[in-house]
Short mmCIF file of C-alpha atoms in Angstrom, two decimals:
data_model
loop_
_atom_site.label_atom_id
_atom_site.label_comp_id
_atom_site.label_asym_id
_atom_site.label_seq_id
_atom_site.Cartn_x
_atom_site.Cartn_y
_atom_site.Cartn_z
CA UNK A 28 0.00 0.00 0.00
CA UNK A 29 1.47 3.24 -1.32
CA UNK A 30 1.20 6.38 0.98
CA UNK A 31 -2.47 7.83 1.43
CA UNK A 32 -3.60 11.16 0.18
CA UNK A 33 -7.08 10.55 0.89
CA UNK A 34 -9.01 11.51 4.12
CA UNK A 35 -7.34 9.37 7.08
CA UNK A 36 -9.86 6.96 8.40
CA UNK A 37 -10.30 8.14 12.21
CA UNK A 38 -10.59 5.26 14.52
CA UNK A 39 -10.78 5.31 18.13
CA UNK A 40 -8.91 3.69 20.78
CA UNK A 41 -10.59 2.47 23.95
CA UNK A 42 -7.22 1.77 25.30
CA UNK A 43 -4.08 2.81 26.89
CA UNK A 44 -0.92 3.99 24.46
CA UNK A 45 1.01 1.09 25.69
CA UNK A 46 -1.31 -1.38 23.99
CA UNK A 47 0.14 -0.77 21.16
CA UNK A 48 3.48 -1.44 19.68
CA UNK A 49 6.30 1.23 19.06
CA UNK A 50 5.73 3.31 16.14
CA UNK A 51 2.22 1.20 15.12
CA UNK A 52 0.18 4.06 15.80
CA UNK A 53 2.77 6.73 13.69
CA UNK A 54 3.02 4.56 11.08
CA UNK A 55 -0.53 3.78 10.34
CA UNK A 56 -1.36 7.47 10.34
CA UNK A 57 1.03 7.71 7.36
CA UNK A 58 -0.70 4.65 5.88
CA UNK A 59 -4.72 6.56 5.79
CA UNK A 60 -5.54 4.97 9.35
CA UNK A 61 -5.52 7.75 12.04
CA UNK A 62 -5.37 6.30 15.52
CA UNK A 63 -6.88 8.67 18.13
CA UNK A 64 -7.27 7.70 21.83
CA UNK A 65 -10.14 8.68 23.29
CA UNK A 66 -8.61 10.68 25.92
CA UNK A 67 -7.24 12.83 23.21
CA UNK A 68 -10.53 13.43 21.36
CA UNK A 69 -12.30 14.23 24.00
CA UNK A 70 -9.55 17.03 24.70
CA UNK A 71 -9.13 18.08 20.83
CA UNK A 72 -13.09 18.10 21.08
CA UNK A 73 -13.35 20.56 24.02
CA UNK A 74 -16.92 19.32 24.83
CA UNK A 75 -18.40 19.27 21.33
CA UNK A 76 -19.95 16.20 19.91
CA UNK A 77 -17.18 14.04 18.33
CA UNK A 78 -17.48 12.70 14.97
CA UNK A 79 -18.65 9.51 14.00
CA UNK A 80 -15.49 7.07 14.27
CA UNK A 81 -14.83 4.36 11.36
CA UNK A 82 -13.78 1.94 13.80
CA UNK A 83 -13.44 1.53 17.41
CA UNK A 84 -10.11 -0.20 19.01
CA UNK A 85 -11.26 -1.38 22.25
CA UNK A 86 -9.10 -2.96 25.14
CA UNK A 87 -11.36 -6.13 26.32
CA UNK A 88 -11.12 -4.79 30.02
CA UNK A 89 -12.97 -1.16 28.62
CA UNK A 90 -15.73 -3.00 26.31
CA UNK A 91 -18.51 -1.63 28.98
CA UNK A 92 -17.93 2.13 27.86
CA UNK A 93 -18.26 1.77 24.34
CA UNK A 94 -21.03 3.58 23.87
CA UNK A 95 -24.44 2.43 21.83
CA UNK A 96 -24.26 2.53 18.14
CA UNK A 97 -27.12 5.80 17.26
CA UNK A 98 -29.64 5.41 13.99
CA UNK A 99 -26.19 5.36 11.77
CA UNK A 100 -25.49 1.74 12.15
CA UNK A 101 -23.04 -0.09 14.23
CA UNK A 102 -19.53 1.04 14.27
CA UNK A 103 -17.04 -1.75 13.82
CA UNK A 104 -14.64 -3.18 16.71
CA UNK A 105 -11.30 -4.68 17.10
CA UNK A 106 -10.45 -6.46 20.38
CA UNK A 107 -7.25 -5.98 21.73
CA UNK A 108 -6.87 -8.84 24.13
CA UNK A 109 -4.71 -11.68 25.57
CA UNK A 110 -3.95 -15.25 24.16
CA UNK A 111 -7.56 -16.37 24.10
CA UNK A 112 -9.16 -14.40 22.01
CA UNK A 113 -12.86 -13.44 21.99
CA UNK A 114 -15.92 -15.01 21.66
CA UNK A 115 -17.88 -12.46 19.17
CA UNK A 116 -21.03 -12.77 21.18
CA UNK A 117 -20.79 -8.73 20.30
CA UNK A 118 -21.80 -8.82 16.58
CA UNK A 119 -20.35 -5.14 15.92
CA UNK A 120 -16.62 -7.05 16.65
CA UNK A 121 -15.07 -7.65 13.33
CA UNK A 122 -11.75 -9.03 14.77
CA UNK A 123 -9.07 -9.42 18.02
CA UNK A 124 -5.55 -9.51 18.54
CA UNK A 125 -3.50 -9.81 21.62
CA UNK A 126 -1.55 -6.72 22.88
CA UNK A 127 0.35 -5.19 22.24
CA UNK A 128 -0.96 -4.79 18.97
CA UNK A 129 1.94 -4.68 16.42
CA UNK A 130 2.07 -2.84 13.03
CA UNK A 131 1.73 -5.75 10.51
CA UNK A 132 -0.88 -7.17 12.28
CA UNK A 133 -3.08 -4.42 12.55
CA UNK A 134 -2.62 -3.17 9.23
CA UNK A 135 -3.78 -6.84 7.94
CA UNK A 136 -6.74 -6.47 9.97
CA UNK A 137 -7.61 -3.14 8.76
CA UNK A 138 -7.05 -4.02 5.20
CA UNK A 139 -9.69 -6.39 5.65
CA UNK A 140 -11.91 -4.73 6.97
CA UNK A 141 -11.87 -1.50 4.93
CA UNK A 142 -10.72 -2.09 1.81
CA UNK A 143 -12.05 -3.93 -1.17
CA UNK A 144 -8.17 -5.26 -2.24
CA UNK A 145 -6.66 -5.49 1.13
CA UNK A 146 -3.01 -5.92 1.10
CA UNK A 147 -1.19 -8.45 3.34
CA UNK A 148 1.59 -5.87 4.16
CA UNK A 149 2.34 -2.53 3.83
CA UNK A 150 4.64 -0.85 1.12
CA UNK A 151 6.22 2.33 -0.03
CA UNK A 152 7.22 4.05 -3.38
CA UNK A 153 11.24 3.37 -3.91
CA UNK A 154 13.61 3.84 -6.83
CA UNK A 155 16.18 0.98 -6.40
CA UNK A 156 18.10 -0.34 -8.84
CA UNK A 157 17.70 -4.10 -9.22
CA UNK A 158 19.91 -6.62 -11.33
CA UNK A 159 17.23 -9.47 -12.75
CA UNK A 160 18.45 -13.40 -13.57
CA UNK A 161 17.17 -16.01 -15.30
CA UNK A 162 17.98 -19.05 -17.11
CA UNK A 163 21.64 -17.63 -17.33
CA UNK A 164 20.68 -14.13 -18.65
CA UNK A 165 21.06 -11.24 -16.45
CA UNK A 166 19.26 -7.82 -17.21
CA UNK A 167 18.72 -4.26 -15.25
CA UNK A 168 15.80 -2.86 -14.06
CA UNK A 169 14.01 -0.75 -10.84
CA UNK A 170 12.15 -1.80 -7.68
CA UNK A 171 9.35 1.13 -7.57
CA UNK A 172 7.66 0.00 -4.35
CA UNK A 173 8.26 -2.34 -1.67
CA UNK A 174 6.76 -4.63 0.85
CA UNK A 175 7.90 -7.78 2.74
CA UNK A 176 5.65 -9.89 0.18
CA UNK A 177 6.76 -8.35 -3.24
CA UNK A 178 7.61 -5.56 -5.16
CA UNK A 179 6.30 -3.49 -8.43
CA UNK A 180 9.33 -4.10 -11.39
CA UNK A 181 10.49 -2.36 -14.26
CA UNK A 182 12.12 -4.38 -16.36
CA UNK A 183 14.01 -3.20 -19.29
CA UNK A 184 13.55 -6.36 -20.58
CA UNK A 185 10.02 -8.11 -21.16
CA UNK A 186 8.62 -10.14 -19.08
CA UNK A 187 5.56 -12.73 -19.29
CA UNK A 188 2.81 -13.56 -16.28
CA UNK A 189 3.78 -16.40 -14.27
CA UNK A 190 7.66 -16.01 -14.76
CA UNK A 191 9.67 -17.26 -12.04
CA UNK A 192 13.61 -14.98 -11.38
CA UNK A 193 16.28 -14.33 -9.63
CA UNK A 194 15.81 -10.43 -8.50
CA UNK A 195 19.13 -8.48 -6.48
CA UNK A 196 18.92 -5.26 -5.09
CA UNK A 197 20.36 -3.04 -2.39
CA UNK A 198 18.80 -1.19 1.19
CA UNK A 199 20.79 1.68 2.42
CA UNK A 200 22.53 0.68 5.52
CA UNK A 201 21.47 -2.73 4.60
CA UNK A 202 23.85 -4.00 1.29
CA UNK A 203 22.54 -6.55 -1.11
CA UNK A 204 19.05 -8.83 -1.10
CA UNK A 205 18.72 -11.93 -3.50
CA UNK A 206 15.95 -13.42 -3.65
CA UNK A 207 13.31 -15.81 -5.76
CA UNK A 208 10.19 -13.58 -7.07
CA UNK A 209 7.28 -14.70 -9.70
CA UNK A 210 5.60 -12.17 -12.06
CA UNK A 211 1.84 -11.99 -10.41
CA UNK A 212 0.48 -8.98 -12.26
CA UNK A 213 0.82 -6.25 -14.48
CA UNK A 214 0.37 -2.69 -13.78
CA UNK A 215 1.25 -1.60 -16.97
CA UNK A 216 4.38 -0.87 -17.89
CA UNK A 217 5.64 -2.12 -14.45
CA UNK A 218 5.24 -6.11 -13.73
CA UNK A 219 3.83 -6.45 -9.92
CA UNK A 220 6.34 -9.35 -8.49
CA UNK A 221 5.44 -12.03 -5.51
CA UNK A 222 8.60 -12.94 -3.11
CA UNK A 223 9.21 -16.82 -2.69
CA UNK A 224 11.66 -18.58 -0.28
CA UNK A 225 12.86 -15.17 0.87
CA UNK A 226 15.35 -15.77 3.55
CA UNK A 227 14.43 -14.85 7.27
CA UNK A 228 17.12 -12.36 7.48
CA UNK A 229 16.54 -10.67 4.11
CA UNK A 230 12.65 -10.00 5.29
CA UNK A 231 13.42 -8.51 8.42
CA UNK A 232 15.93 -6.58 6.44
CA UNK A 233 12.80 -5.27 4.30
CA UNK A 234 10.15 -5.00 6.92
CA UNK A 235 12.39 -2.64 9.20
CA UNK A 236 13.28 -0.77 5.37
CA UNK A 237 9.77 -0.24 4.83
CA UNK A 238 8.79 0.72 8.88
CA UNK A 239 11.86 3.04 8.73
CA UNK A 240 10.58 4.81 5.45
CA UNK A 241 6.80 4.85 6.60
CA UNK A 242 7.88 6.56 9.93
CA UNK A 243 9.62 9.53 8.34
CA UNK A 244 6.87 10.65 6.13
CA UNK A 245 4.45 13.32 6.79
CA UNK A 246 1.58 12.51 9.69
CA UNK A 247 -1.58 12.23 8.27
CA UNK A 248 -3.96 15.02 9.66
CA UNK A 249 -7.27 14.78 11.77
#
């Protein structure tokens, strides 16, 4: 998921800043999804009415103030709880995770719920240069975005759907990253490429790449 310049989605957080992971909350502000706690709203609001929330992030242990859904509808819920889950018996909660909830995690969960082509991971625009291999012949190109599951290619050679390669670029601070990738789709001229076998090293290498370049962008505004 590239950067957002749409409206952030405001959701609501029944729950104390240390639910959360480091950074989650920064980071999914830059990503369209504007975490606010409810403490703070109520002080941003100075006693007016607040808005109407696109989701509510609700610490099991705070459930009994979340307040009744008015004539609009319900307003969807995520859990944040400990190993066992929940048991849904409240139909407005769409999902659960433990705490502290992490950045990859939530992001999944948002996807789903909000979007109509959720991604698995988050990713951001890049201009890397990338060395491409296969069956012996080696060719140039550019990694334009980046996640932990793939990456958008230009090739300056053609490639075909379905094509399985050997792709090589480099992360600042990081050095080189060689891995297997599959052509998946096409976003024309640029070939959108699926990560295989990627080594354990080489996607922690990518995640903190992508959490380090999705932290220094601009916060997305209430």
């Amino acid at each position: 998921m590239s950067l957002q310049s749409r409206e952030p989605r405001i959701l609501v957080a029944h729950a104390r800043a240390e639910a959360f992971a480091p950074r989650t909350r920064s980071i999914l502000g830059n990503l369209g999804y504007r975490i606010v706690m409810l403490e703070e709203l109520e002080e941003l609001l100075g006693g007016a009415e607040a808005p109407r929330p696109d989701l509510r992030i609700v610490d099991e242990r705070r459930l009994s103030e979340v307040p009744e859904d008015d004539g609009a509808g319900p307003v969807p819920m995520i859990v944040l709880t400990g190993r066992h889950g929940v048991t849904g018996a409240d139909s407005r909660i769409v999902g659960a995770l433990m705490r502290p909830a992490g950045l990859h995690d939530l992001y999944c969960l948002l996807q789903q719920v909000f979007e109509q082509h959720p991604r698995s991971a988050p990713r951001v625009p890049t201009h890397l240069r990338a060395v491409c291999r296969r069956r012996g012949v080696e060719w140039t190109g550019a990694v334009l975005s980046l996640s932990e599951n793939g990456c958008l290619l230009r090739s300056t050679e053609p490639l075909t759907l379905g094509t399985r390669l050997e792709l090589c670029f480099e992360l600042p601070r990081v050095g080189p990253i060689e891995l297997w990738a599959e052509t998946a789709y096409q976003l024309v001229p640029d070939m959108g490429l699926v990560f295989s076998a990627l080594a354990p090293a080489h996607r922690e290498a990518i995640v903190s790449y992508v959490d380090d370049a999705l932290g220094a962008s601009p916060a997305a505004t209430l």
